[in-house]
Short mmCIF file of C-alpha atoms in Angstrom, two decimals:
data_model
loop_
_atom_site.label_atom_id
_atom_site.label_comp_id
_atom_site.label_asym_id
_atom_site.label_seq_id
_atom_site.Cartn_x
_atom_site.Cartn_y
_atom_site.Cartn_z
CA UNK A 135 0.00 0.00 0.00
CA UNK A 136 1.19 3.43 -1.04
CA UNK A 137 2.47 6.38 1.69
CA UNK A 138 -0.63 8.55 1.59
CA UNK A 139 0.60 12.41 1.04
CA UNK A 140 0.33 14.75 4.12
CA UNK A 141 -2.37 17.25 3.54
CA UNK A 142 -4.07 19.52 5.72
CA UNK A 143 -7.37 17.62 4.55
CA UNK A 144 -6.00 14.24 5.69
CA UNK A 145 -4.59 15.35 9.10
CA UNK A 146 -7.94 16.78 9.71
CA UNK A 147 -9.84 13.98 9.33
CA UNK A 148 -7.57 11.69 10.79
CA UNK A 149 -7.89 13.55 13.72
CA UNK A 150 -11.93 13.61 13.50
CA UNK A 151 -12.19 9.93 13.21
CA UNK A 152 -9.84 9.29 16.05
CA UNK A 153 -11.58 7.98 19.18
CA UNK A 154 -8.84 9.66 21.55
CA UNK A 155 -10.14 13.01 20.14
CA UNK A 156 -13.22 12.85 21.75
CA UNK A 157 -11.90 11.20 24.49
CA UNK A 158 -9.81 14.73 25.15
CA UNK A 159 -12.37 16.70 24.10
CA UNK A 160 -14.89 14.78 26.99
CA UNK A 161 -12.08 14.65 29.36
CA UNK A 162 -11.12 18.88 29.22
CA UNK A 163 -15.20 19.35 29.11
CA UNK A 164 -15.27 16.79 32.85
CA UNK A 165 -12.45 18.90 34.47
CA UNK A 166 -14.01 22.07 32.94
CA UNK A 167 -17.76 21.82 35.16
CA UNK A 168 -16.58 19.32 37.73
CA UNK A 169 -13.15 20.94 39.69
CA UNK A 170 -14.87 24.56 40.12
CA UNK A 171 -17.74 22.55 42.23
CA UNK A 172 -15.20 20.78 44.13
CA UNK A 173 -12.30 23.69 44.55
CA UNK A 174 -11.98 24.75 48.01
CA UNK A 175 -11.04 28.63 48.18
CA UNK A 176 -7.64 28.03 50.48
CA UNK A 177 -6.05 25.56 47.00
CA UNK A 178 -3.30 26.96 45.48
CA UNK A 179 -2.30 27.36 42.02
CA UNK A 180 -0.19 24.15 42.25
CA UNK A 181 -3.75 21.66 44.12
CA UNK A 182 -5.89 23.57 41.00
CA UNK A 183 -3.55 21.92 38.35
CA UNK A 184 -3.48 18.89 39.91
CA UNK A 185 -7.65 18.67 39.99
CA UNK A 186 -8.11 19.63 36.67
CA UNK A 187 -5.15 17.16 35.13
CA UNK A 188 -6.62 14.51 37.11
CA UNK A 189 -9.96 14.45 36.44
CA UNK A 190 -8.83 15.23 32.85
CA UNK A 191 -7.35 11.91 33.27
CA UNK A 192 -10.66 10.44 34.49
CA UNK A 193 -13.07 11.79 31.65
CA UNK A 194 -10.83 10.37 29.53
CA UNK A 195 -10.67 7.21 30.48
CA UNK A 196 -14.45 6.69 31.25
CA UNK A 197 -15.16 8.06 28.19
CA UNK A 198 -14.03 5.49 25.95
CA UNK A 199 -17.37 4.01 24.83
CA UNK A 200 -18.63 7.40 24.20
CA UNK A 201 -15.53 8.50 22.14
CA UNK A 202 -15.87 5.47 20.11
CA UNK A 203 -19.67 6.00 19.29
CA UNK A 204 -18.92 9.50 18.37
CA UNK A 205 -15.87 9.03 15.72
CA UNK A 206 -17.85 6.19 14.22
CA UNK A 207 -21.23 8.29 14.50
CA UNK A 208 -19.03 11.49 12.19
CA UNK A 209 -17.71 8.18 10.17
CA UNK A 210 -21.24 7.56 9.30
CA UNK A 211 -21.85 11.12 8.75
CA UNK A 212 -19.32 11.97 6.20
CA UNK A 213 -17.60 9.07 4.45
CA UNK A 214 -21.48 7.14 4.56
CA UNK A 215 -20.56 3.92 2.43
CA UNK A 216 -17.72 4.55 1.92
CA UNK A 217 -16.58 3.12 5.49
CA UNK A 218 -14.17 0.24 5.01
#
C-alpha cells in the first residue's frame, strides 16, 4: 500500500475519526464543570492543576465508549458507504 501524502485535509480527518479526540475533548469538558464545584477557596495554584489534570485523566478514560460511538457516528456522517 502506497504512503498517503500529508495534507491539511488528511490530518484533519484523521484527527476527526480518532476515538482519543473525543476522548480529550470529553475529558477537558469533565475537568471544565466538575473541579470549580469541588475547589476549596484556600487551593493553590499548584492543588488547582493537579484537579483539573486529574480528572482530565478520568473523563478520559471513562469516556471510551462514548468516544468510540462518536468518531464512528461522524464516520457515518461523512464518508457514509464509503466506510471500510
Amino acid at each position: 500500500m502506497a504512503k498517503r501524502k500529508l495534507t491539511p485535509a488528511y490530518i484533519f480527518f484523521t484527527i476527526l475519526f480518532l476515538p482519543d479526540t473525543w476522548q480529550v475533548f470529553i475529558g477537558i469538558a469533565a475537568a471544565y464543570f466538575v473541579v470549580p464545584v469541588i475547589v476549596k477557596p484556600d487551593m493553590g495554584t499548584g492543588a488547582m492543576v493537579v484537579l483539573y489534570v486529574m480528572c482530565t485523566a478520568i473523563g478520559y478514560a471513562l469516556s471510551a465508549k462514548l468516544g468510540k460511538w462518536v468518531s464512528n457516528a461522524f464516520k457515518r456522517l461523512i464518508l457514509k458507504d464509503k466506510i471500510s
